[in-house]
CSV table of C-alpha atoms and ligand atoms in Angstrom, one decimal:
chain,number,residue,atom,x,y,z
A,1,MET,CA,27.5,-10.7,5.8
A,2,SER,CA,30.6,-12.7,6.7
A,3,LYS,CA,32.3,-15.0,4.2
A,4,LEU,CA,31.1,-18.6,4.5
A,5,ILE,CA,33.9,-21.0,3.5
A,6,GLY,CA,33.0,-24.6,2.9
A,7,ALA,CA,31.8,-27.2,0.4
A,8,ALA,CA,28.6,-27.1,-1.8
A,9,VAL,CA,26.4,-30.0,-2.6
A,10,ILE,CA,23.8,-30.1,-5.4
A,11,GLY,CA,21.0,-32.6,-6.0
A,12,GLN,CA,18.3,-33.1,-8.6
A,13,SER,CA,14.9,-34.5,-7.8
A,14,GLY,CA,11.5,-35.3,-9.2
A,15,GLY,CA,10.6,-35.8,-12.8
A,16,PRO,CA,13.4,-34.6,-15.1
A,17,SER,CA,13.2,-32.1,-17.9
A,18,SER,CA,15.3,-31.5,-21.0
A,19,VAL,CA,17.0,-28.5,-19.4
A,20,ILE,CA,17.4,-29.5,-15.7
A,21,ASN,CA,21.1,-30.1,-16.3
A,22,ALA,CA,21.5,-26.6,-17.7
A,23,SER,CA,20.4,-25.3,-14.3
A,24,ALA,CA,22.6,-27.8,-12.5
A,25,TYR,CA,25.5,-26.9,-14.7
A,26,GLY,CA,24.9,-23.2,-14.0
A,27,ALA,CA,25.2,-23.9,-10.3
A,28,ILE,CA,28.1,-26.4,-10.6
A,29,LYS,CA,30.2,-24.2,-12.9
A,30,THR,CA,29.7,-21.1,-10.8
A,31,ALA,CA,30.4,-23.0,-7.5
A,32,LEU,CA,33.6,-24.5,-9.0
A,33,GLU,CA,34.8,-21.0,-9.9
A,34,CYS,CA,33.9,-19.5,-6.5
A,35,GLU,CA,36.7,-19.0,-3.9
A,36,GLU,CA,34.4,-19.4,-0.9
A,37,ILE,CA,33.4,-22.9,-2.1
A,38,THR,CA,36.1,-25.5,-1.3
A,39,ASN,CA,34.5,-28.5,-3.0
A,40,VAL,CA,31.5,-29.1,-5.2
A,41,TYR,CA,29.7,-32.4,-4.6
A,42,GLY,CA,26.8,-33.9,-6.6
A,43,MET,CA,24.1,-36.1,-4.8
A,44,CYS,CA,23.5,-39.3,-6.7
A,45,ASN,CA,19.7,-39.6,-6.9
A,46,GLY,CA,19.0,-36.4,-5.0
A,47,ILE,CA,18.5,-36.5,-1.3
A,48,VAL,CA,18.6,-40.3,-1.3
A,49,GLY,CA,22.3,-40.0,-2.3
A,50,LEU,CA,23.0,-37.6,0.5
A,51,LEU,CA,21.3,-39.8,3.1
A,52,ASN,CA,23.4,-42.8,1.8
A,53,ASP,CA,26.7,-41.0,1.6
A,54,ASN,CA,26.6,-41.4,-2.1
A,55,LEU,CA,28.2,-38.2,-3.4
A,56,ILE,CA,30.3,-37.5,-6.4
A,57,ASP,CA,33.1,-35.0,-6.7
A,58,MET,CA,32.2,-32.5,-9.5
A,59,GLY,CA,35.7,-31.0,-9.4
A,60,LYS,CA,37.0,-34.3,-10.8
A,61,GLU,CA,35.0,-33.9,-14.1
A,62,ASP,CA,36.7,-32.7,-17.2
A,63,PRO,CA,35.4,-29.1,-17.7
A,64,ASP,CA,34.7,-29.5,-21.4
A,65,GLU,CA,32.7,-32.7,-20.8
A,66,LEU,CA,30.9,-31.0,-17.9
A,67,ALA,CA,29.9,-28.2,-20.2
A,68,LEU,CA,27.8,-30.7,-22.3
A,69,MET,CA,25.4,-30.8,-19.3
A,70,LYS,CA,23.9,-27.6,-20.6
A,71,TYR,CA,22.4,-29.5,-23.6
A,72,THR,CA,21.9,-32.9,-22.1
A,73,PRO,CA,18.4,-33.9,-20.9
A,74,SER,CA,17.2,-35.7,-17.8
A,75,SER,CA,18.9,-35.4,-14.4
A,76,ALA,CA,22.6,-36.2,-15.1
A,77,LEU,CA,23.1,-36.7,-11.3
A,78,GLY,CA,20.1,-39.1,-11.0
A,79,SER,CA,16.8,-38.3,-9.4
A,80,CYS,CA,14.5,-39.5,-6.7
A,81,ARG,CA,11.0,-39.1,-5.4
A,82,TYR,CA,11.7,-39.3,-1.7
A,83,LYS,CA,9.6,-37.5,0.9
A,84,LEU,CA,11.2,-36.3,4.1
A,85,ALA,CA,9.1,-36.8,7.2
A,86,ASP,CA,7.7,-34.0,9.2
A,87,PRO,CA,10.7,-33.2,11.4
A,88,ASP,CA,8.4,-32.8,14.4
A,89,VAL,CA,7.4,-36.4,14.0
A,90,ASP,CA,10.6,-38.0,12.9
A,91,GLU,CA,14.0,-36.4,12.8
A,92,THR,CA,16.0,-39.4,11.6
A,93,ASP,CA,16.7,-38.3,8.1
A,94,TYR,CA,17.6,-34.7,9.2
A,95,ILE,CA,20.1,-36.0,11.8
A,96,LYS,CA,21.7,-38.1,9.1
A,97,ILE,CA,21.8,-35.1,6.7
A,98,LEU,CA,23.4,-32.9,9.4
A,99,GLU,CA,26.0,-35.6,10.0
A,100,MET,CA,26.7,-35.6,6.2
A,101,PHE,CA,27.0,-31.8,6.2
A,102,LYS,CA,29.5,-31.9,9.0
A,103,LYS,CA,31.4,-34.8,7.5
A,104,TYR,CA,32.0,-33.0,4.2
A,105,ASN,CA,31.9,-29.5,5.7
A,106,ILE,CA,28.9,-28.7,3.5
A,107,ARG,CA,27.9,-25.0,3.9
A,108,TYR,CA,25.9,-24.6,0.6
A,109,PHE,CA,23.0,-26.8,-0.3
A,110,PHE,CA,21.3,-26.5,-3.7
A,111,TYR,CA,18.3,-28.5,-4.6
A,112,ASN,CA,17.1,-28.6,-8.2
A,113,GLY,CA,13.4,-29.6,-8.7
A,114,GLY,CA,9.7,-28.9,-8.6
A,115,ASN,CA,7.1,-28.6,-5.8
A,116,ASP,CA,8.1,-31.7,-3.9
A,117,SER,CA,11.8,-30.9,-4.2
A,118,MET,CA,11.2,-27.4,-2.8
A,119,ASP,CA,9.4,-29.1,0.1
A,120,THR,CA,12.6,-31.1,0.7
A,121,CYS,CA,14.8,-28.0,0.4
A,122,ASN,CA,12.5,-26.0,2.7
A,123,LYS,CA,12.4,-28.7,5.4
A,124,ILE,CA,16.2,-29.0,5.4
A,125,SER,CA,16.7,-25.3,5.4
A,126,LYS,CA,14.4,-24.8,8.4
A,127,PHE,CA,15.9,-27.8,10.3
A,128,MET,CA,19.4,-26.4,10.0
A,129,LEU,CA,18.3,-22.9,11.0
A,130,ARG,CA,16.6,-24.3,14.1
A,131,ASN,CA,19.6,-26.4,15.0
A,132,GLY,CA,22.1,-23.6,14.5
A,133,TYR,CA,24.2,-25.2,11.7
A,134,GLU,CA,25.2,-22.6,9.2
A,135,VAL,CA,24.4,-23.7,5.7
A,136,ARG,CA,22.9,-21.7,2.9
A,137,CYS,CA,20.0,-23.5,1.3
A,138,MET,CA,18.7,-22.5,-2.1
A,139,GLY,CA,16.1,-24.0,-4.4
A,140,ILE,CA,16.8,-24.1,-8.1
A,141,PRO,CA,13.5,-24.5,-9.9
A,142,LYS,CA,12.7,-27.1,-12.4
A,143,THR,CA,9.4,-28.5,-13.7
A,144,ILE,CA,7.8,-29.0,-17.0
A,145,ASP,CA,4.6,-28.7,-15.1
A,146,ASN,CA,5.3,-24.9,-14.7
A,147,ASP,CA,3.3,-24.9,-11.5
A,148,LEU,CA,5.7,-23.4,-8.9
A,149,ALA,CA,4.3,-20.4,-7.2
A,150,GLY,CA,5.7,-16.9,-7.5
A,151,THR,CA,7.9,-17.3,-10.5
A,152,ASP,CA,6.7,-16.1,-13.9
A,153,HIS,CA,7.5,-19.6,-15.3
A,154,CYS,CA,9.7,-22.6,-14.5
A,155,PRO,CA,12.8,-23.8,-16.2
A,156,GLY,CA,11.8,-26.9,-18.3
A,157,PHE,CA,8.3,-25.8,-19.1
A,158,ALA,CA,9.2,-23.9,-22.3
A,159,SER,CA,11.1,-26.7,-23.9
A,160,ALA,CA,8.4,-29.2,-23.2
A,161,ALA,CA,5.8,-26.6,-24.5
A,162,LYS,CA,7.8,-26.2,-27.7
A,163,PHE,CA,8.0,-29.9,-28.2
A,164,ILE,CA,4.2,-30.3,-27.6
A,165,ALA,CA,3.3,-27.4,-29.9
A,166,THR,CA,5.6,-28.8,-32.6
A,167,SER,CA,4.3,-32.3,-32.2
A,168,VAL,CA,0.7,-31.1,-32.4
A,169,MET,CA,1.5,-29.3,-35.7
A,170,GLU,CA,3.2,-32.4,-37.1
A,171,VAL,CA,0.4,-34.7,-36.0
A,172,TYR,CA,-2.2,-32.3,-37.4
A,173,ARG,CA,-0.6,-32.7,-40.8
A,174,ASP,CA,-0.4,-36.5,-40.5
A,175,SER,CA,-3.8,-37.0,-39.1
A,176,THR,CA,-5.5,-35.3,-42.0
A,177,VAL,CA,-3.9,-37.0,-45.0
A,178,TYR,CA,-6.5,-39.7,-45.7
A,179,ASP,CA,-9.8,-39.2,-47.6
A,180,THR,CA,-11.4,-41.3,-44.9
A,181,GLY,CA,-11.9,-39.7,-41.5
A,182,MET,CA,-9.8,-39.9,-38.3
A,183,ILE,CA,-10.0,-38.8,-34.7
A,184,THR,CA,-6.7,-38.3,-32.8
A,185,ILE,CA,-6.3,-37.8,-29.1
A,186,ILE,CA,-2.9,-36.6,-27.7
A,187,GLU,CA,-2.2,-36.8,-24.0
A,188,CYS,CA,0.2,-34.4,-22.3
A,189,MET,CA,1.7,-34.5,-18.8
A,190,GLY,CA,0.6,-32.2,-16.0
A,191,ARG,CA,-1.2,-33.7,-13.0
A,192,HIS,CA,-3.0,-30.7,-11.5
A,193,ALA,CA,-2.0,-27.8,-13.8
A,194,GLY,CA,-2.7,-27.6,-17.5
A,195,TRP,CA,0.3,-25.5,-18.6
A,196,LEU,CA,1.8,-28.2,-20.9
A,197,THR,CA,-1.5,-29.1,-22.5
A,198,ALA,CA,-2.2,-25.4,-23.0
A,199,ALA,CA,0.9,-25.3,-25.1
A,200,ALA,CA,-1.0,-27.1,-27.8
A,201,ALA,CA,-2.7,-23.7,-28.4
A,202,LEU,CA,0.5,-22.4,-29.8
A,203,ALA,CA,-0.1,-24.8,-32.7
A,204,ASN,CA,-3.6,-23.4,-33.1
A,205,ALA,CA,-2.1,-19.9,-33.4
A,206,CYS,CA,-0.2,-21.3,-36.5
A,207,GLY,CA,-3.5,-22.6,-37.9
A,208,GLN,CA,-2.4,-26.3,-37.5
A,209,GLY,CA,-3.7,-27.1,-34.0
A,210,ALA,CA,-6.2,-29.0,-32.0
A,211,ASP,CA,-10.0,-28.8,-32.3
A,212,LEU,CA,-10.4,-29.3,-28.5
A,213,ILE,CA,-7.9,-28.8,-25.6
A,214,TYR,CA,-8.8,-30.0,-22.1
A,215,LEU,CA,-7.0,-28.9,-19.0
A,216,PRO,CA,-7.3,-30.1,-15.4
A,217,GLU,CA,-8.4,-26.6,-14.3
A,218,ILE,CA,-11.9,-27.4,-15.6
A,219,ASP,CA,-13.9,-30.4,-14.6
A,220,PHE,CA,-14.1,-32.9,-17.5
A,221,ASP,CA,-17.5,-34.2,-18.6
A,222,MET,CA,-17.4,-37.4,-20.7
A,223,ASP,CA,-20.8,-36.8,-22.3
A,224,LYS,CA,-20.1,-33.2,-23.3
A,225,PHE,CA,-16.7,-34.3,-24.7
A,226,THR,CA,-18.3,-37.1,-26.7
A,227,ALA,CA,-20.9,-34.8,-28.1
A,228,LYS,CA,-18.3,-32.2,-29.2
A,229,VAL,CA,-16.1,-34.8,-30.8
A,230,LYS,CA,-19.1,-36.2,-32.7
A,231,GLU,CA,-20.1,-32.8,-33.9
A,232,ILE,CA,-16.6,-31.8,-35.1
A,233,TYR,CA,-16.1,-35.2,-36.8
A,234,ALA,CA,-19.5,-35.0,-38.5
A,235,ALA,CA,-18.6,-31.6,-39.9
A,236,LYS,CA,-14.9,-32.1,-40.8
A,237,LYS,CA,-14.3,-35.8,-40.9
A,238,LYS,CA,-11.4,-35.2,-38.6
A,239,CYS,CA,-11.0,-34.2,-35.0
A,240,LEU,CA,-7.7,-33.6,-33.1
A,241,VAL,CA,-8.0,-33.4,-29.3
A,242,VAL,CA,-5.3,-32.6,-26.7
A,243,VAL,CA,-5.9,-33.7,-23.1
A,244,SER,CA,-4.0,-33.3,-19.9
A,245,GLU,CA,-3.2,-36.5,-18.1
A,246,GLY,CA,-4.7,-34.8,-15.0
A,247,ILE,CA,-8.3,-34.2,-16.3
A,248,HIS,CA,-10.8,-35.3,-13.8
A,249,ASP,CA,-14.5,-35.5,-13.3
A,250,LYS,CA,-16.6,-33.1,-11.1
A,251,ASP,CA,-15.9,-35.4,-8.1
A,252,GLY,CA,-12.1,-35.1,-8.6
A,253,THR,CA,-11.5,-38.6,-9.9
A,254,PHE,CA,-8.9,-38.6,-12.7
A,255,ILE,CA,-10.3,-39.9,-16.0
A,256,ALA,CA,-7.1,-41.9,-16.3
A,257,GLU,CA,-8.2,-43.8,-13.2
A,258,TYR,CA,-11.4,-44.9,-14.9
A,259,ALA,CA,-9.0,-47.2,-17.0
A,260,ASN,CA,-6.6,-48.1,-14.2
A,261,LYS,CA,-8.4,-48.1,-10.8
A,262,ASN,CA,-5.4,-49.5,-9.0
A,263,ALA,CA,-2.9,-47.0,-10.3
A,264,ALA,CA,0.3,-46.9,-8.2
A,265,LYS,CA,1.1,-43.9,-6.0
A,266,ASP,CA,4.6,-42.3,-5.5
A,267,ALA,CA,6.1,-41.3,-2.1
A,268,PHE,CA,4.3,-38.0,-2.2
A,269,GLY,CA,0.9,-39.8,-2.7
A,270,HIS,CA,0.6,-38.7,-6.3
A,271,THR,CA,-1.2,-41.2,-8.6
A,272,GLN,CA,0.9,-42.5,-11.4
A,273,LEU,CA,-1.1,-41.2,-14.4
A,274,GLY,CA,-0.9,-42.1,-18.1
A,275,GLY,CA,-2.9,-44.4,-20.3
A,276,LEU,CA,-5.6,-41.7,-20.8
A,277,ALA,CA,-5.2,-41.3,-24.5
A,278,ALA,CA,-5.6,-45.0,-25.1
A,279,TYR,CA,-8.6,-45.1,-22.8
A,280,LEU,CA,-10.3,-42.1,-24.5
A,281,ALA,CA,-9.5,-43.4,-27.9
A,282,ASN,CA,-11.2,-46.7,-27.2
A,283,TYR,CA,-14.2,-45.0,-25.7
A,284,ILE,CA,-14.6,-42.6,-28.7
A,285,LYS,CA,-14.1,-45.5,-31.1
A,286,GLU,CA,-17.0,-47.3,-29.5
A,287,GLN,CA,-19.1,-44.2,-29.6
A,288,THR,CA,-18.4,-43.1,-33.2
A,289,GLY,CA,-17.2,-46.2,-35.0
A,290,ALA,CA,-14.5,-43.9,-36.5
A,291,LYS,CA,-10.8,-44.7,-36.9
A,292,VAL,CA,-9.3,-43.3,-33.7
A,293,ARG,CA,-5.7,-43.0,-32.5
A,294,GLY,CA,-4.5,-42.2,-28.9
A,295,ILE,CA,-1.0,-40.8,-28.6
A,296,GLU,CA,0.6,-40.5,-25.2
A,297,LEU,CA,3.5,-38.1,-25.3
A,298,SER,CA,4.8,-39.5,-22.0
A,299,LEU,CA,8.5,-39.1,-21.4
A,300,LEU,CA,9.2,-37.8,-24.9
A,301,GLN,CA,7.9,-34.4,-23.9
A,302,ARG,CA,10.2,-33.9,-21.0
A,303,CYS,CA,13.5,-35.3,-22.5
A,304,ALA,CA,13.2,-33.8,-26.0
A,305,ALA,CA,16.5,-31.9,-25.9
A,306,HIS,CA,16.6,-31.8,-29.7
A,307,CYS,CA,13.6,-29.5,-29.6
A,308,ALA,CA,14.6,-27.4,-26.5
A,309,SER,CA,14.1,-23.7,-26.4
A,310,GLN,CA,17.5,-21.8,-26.2
A,311,THR,CA,15.7,-19.2,-24.1
A,312,ASP,CA,14.8,-21.9,-21.6
A,313,ILE,CA,18.3,-23.3,-21.7
A,314,ASP,CA,19.8,-19.9,-21.0
A,315,GLU,CA,17.3,-19.0,-18.3
A,316,SER,CA,17.9,-22.4,-16.6
A,317,PHE,CA,21.6,-21.9,-16.6
A,318,ALA,CA,21.0,-18.4,-15.2
A,319,SER,CA,18.9,-19.7,-12.3
A,320,GLY,CA,21.6,-22.1,-11.2
A,321,LYS,CA,24.2,-19.4,-11.4
A,322,ALA,CA,22.1,-17.0,-9.5
A,323,ALA,CA,21.4,-19.6,-6.7
A,324,VAL,CA,25.2,-19.9,-6.1
A,325,GLU,CA,25.9,-16.2,-6.4
A,326,ASN,CA,23.2,-15.3,-4.0
A,327,ALA,CA,24.1,-18.0,-1.5
A,328,VAL,CA,27.8,-16.9,-1.5
A,329,ALA,CA,26.5,-13.3,-1.0
A,330,GLY,CA,24.7,-14.4,2.2
A,331,VAL,CA,21.2,-15.4,1.0
A,332,THR,CA,19.6,-18.5,2.3
A,333,ASP,CA,16.1,-20.2,2.5
A,334,LYS,CA,15.1,-18.9,-1.0
A,335,MET,CA,14.2,-20.3,-4.4
A,336,VAL,CA,15.4,-18.5,-7.5
A,337,GLY,CA,12.6,-17.7,-9.9
A,338,PHE,CA,11.9,-15.3,-12.7
A,339,GLU,CA,10.3,-11.9,-13.0
A,340,CYS,CA,9.4,-11.1,-16.6
A,341,THR,CA,7.9,-8.4,-18.7
A,342,ARG,CA,6.2,-8.7,-22.1
A,343,GLU,CA,5.5,-5.2,-23.4
A,344,ASN,CA,5.0,-4.2,-27.0
A,345,GLY,CA,6.5,-7.5,-28.2
A,346,LYS,CA,9.6,-7.1,-26.1
A,347,TYR,CA,10.3,-9.9,-23.5
A,348,THR,CA,12.6,-9.4,-20.5
A,349,CYS,CA,13.5,-11.9,-17.8
A,350,ASN,CA,15.4,-11.4,-14.6
A,351,THR,CA,16.0,-13.7,-11.7
A,352,LYS,CA,14.2,-13.0,-8.5
A,353,LEU,CA,14.2,-14.7,-5.0
A,354,PHE,CA,11.2,-16.3,-3.5
A,355,ASP,CA,10.7,-17.7,0.1
A,356,LEU,CA,11.0,-21.4,0.2
A,357,THR,CA,8.1,-21.5,2.7
A,358,ILE,CA,5.8,-20.0,0.0
A,359,VAL,CA,6.9,-22.1,-3.0
A,360,ALA,CA,7.1,-25.5,-1.2
A,361,ASN,CA,4.0,-27.4,-2.1
A,362,THR,CA,1.9,-24.6,-3.6
A,363,GLU,CA,0.7,-25.3,-7.2
A,364,LYS,CA,0.2,-22.5,-9.7
A,365,LYS,CA,-2.6,-23.2,-12.2
A,366,VAL,CA,-3.4,-21.8,-15.6
A,367,PRO,CA,-5.5,-18.6,-15.0
A,368,LEU,CA,-9.1,-19.2,-15.8
A,369,GLU,CA,-9.3,-16.0,-17.8
A,370,TRP,CA,-7.0,-17.6,-20.4
A,371,ILE,CA,-9.3,-20.6,-20.9
A,372,ASN,CA,-12.3,-20.1,-23.3
A,373,ASP,CA,-15.9,-20.0,-22.2
A,374,THR,CA,-16.6,-23.6,-23.4
A,375,GLY,CA,-13.6,-24.9,-21.4
A,376,ASP,CA,-11.9,-26.5,-24.4
A,377,GLY,CA,-9.4,-24.0,-25.7
A,378,LEU,CA,-7.1,-21.2,-24.8
A,379,ASN,CA,-7.2,-17.5,-25.7
A,380,GLN,CA,-4.6,-14.9,-26.8
A,381,GLY,CA,-3.6,-14.3,-23.1
A,382,PHE,CA,-1.9,-17.6,-22.9
A,383,ILE,CA,-0.2,-17.3,-26.4
A,384,ASP,CA,1.2,-13.9,-25.4
A,385,TYR,CA,2.5,-15.4,-22.1
A,386,CYS,CA,4.0,-18.5,-23.7
A,387,LEU,CA,5.4,-17.5,-27.1
A,388,PRO,CA,8.5,-15.6,-25.8
A,389,LEU,CA,9.5,-18.6,-23.7
A,390,ILE,CA,9.9,-21.0,-26.6
A,391,GLN,CA,12.1,-18.8,-28.7
A,392,GLY,CA,15.6,-19.8,-29.9
A,393,GLU,CA,17.0,-23.1,-31.2
A,394,THR,CA,19.2,-25.3,-29.0
A,395,GLN,CA,22.9,-25.2,-29.7
A,396,LEU,CA,23.1,-29.0,-28.9
A,397,THR,CA,26.3,-30.5,-30.4
A,398,LYS,CA,25.8,-33.4,-32.8
A,399,VAL,CA,28.2,-36.1,-33.8
A,400,ASN,CA,27.4,-38.3,-36.8
A,401,GLY,CA,24.0,-36.7,-36.9
A,402,LEU,CA,23.1,-37.7,-33.3
A,403,PRO,CA,23.3,-35.7,-30.1
A,404,ARG,CA,26.5,-35.6,-28.1
A,405,PHE,CA,25.2,-35.8,-24.5
A,406,VAL,CA,27.4,-35.6,-21.4
A,407,ASN,CA,29.2,-38.7,-19.9
A,408,LEU,CA,30.1,-38.0,-16.4
A,409,LYS,CA,32.9,-39.9,-14.7
A,410,LYS,CA,31.1,-39.7,-11.4
A,411,VAL,CA,34.1,-40.1,-9.1
A,412,LYS,CA,33.0,-40.9,-5.6
A,413,ALA,CA,33.6,-38.0,-3.2
A,414,VAL,CA,36.1,-38.4,-0.3
A,415,ALA,CA,35.4,-36.5,2.9
A,416,PRO,CA,38.2,-34.1,4.0
A,417,GLU,CA,40.3,-35.2,6.9
A,418,ALA,CA,38.6,-34.1,10.2
B,501,F6P,O1,7.3,-33.9,-12.2
B,501,F6P,C1,6.6,-33.6,-13.3
B,501,F6P,C2,6.0,-34.8,-14.0
B,501,F6P,O2,6.6,-34.9,-15.3
B,501,F6P,C3,4.5,-34.7,-14.2
B,501,F6P,O3,4.0,-33.9,-15.2
B,501,F6P,C4,4.1,-36.2,-14.3
B,501,F6P,O4,2.8,-36.4,-13.9
B,501,F6P,C5,5.1,-36.8,-13.4
B,501,F6P,O5,6.2,-36.0,-13.4
B,501,F6P,C6,5.5,-38.2,-13.8
B,501,F6P,O6,6.3,-38.7,-12.9
B,501,F6P,P1,7.1,-40.0,-13.0
B,501,F6P,O7,8.3,-39.8,-13.8
B,501,F6P,O8,7.5,-40.3,-11.6
B,501,F6P,O9,6.2,-41.1,-13.6
């Protein structure tokens, strides 16, 4: 494979995570050190920044400051939810992207995100291949939802899982203090896949978890749910429930939509969820007369850098690094993922490449064999899968007791003389 000399551009897209910048930093640092790569640019707000010629020069950042990205949550370059059209229908955006590639002599394209972002990366990769422009396109995975196909798990999931399990344990203690009873309902993110909600089961494994856990993998039945809550409350005077924002009835309607029938949709047609915990809390209060609290973890679960898993941070960094190393070695049209083993309590994790065509837009669900027969809890299979991922405490720097997050200068990129 011949050496490909030129600039690299990296963008972040979709919902952020507490470690998405660790991946981006892995790619940026490696690219800055690489002799084949002449300049490293960051897209402001993902592909929208590239389309609008809004790039920043990562080489102008102070290296020590840049290193703080590794422990800073939430898309330091800015994010977007922008869907590229089918190129067979409308090539406008692709032609603009090609113009930008030529203007900045971009030969390496890295896109850091989840399913929809891999769709963007895949479409650009295929368009450039078809049009004979040599650029190596690599997806760098990110999603707290943990639903990208192929890879064992996704950067960002473990830290959110650790936060959720920790929060459930803490809430468990708080929600059981009074002599009077209480029902508590916690809502986690995850539209179609229940990985995050399943993480509540880690708290159960410590004996301080939820009575009921509901994932979108199983149709949700309001009557059965109410009967279960009543039964547990009658027996224990408390009931702790964890639900996924994406639980839906047998017809596929999100329960969150019962409360908000006109919920907004994003560019990919995804319904804006949320509000489920409050809806269920009101409903259960009416049904039981008990004191009920609904807690929506919302953004807290995906930006909780203070509770991040160091394993997740290190693996995220490794995925960004591997994307650049592979691209420079000649690889293109792939996403970096992980291949792991968990044998006799020993966990290993190595990066592995997956075809963009396969990962784009395919969602990986929680295996049904890890969900209990009554559809309201997880078994040991999930615990064994998840536990190694949340190990290690973040090395986040603190100043005056508070986190020291990165402050990028964001110097606007200037295209080289033609
Ligand atoms: O992209 C992952 C995710 O965090 C989902 O779990 C959640 O449904 C969605 O993003 C929320 O997106 P937004 O930030 O656009 O409201």
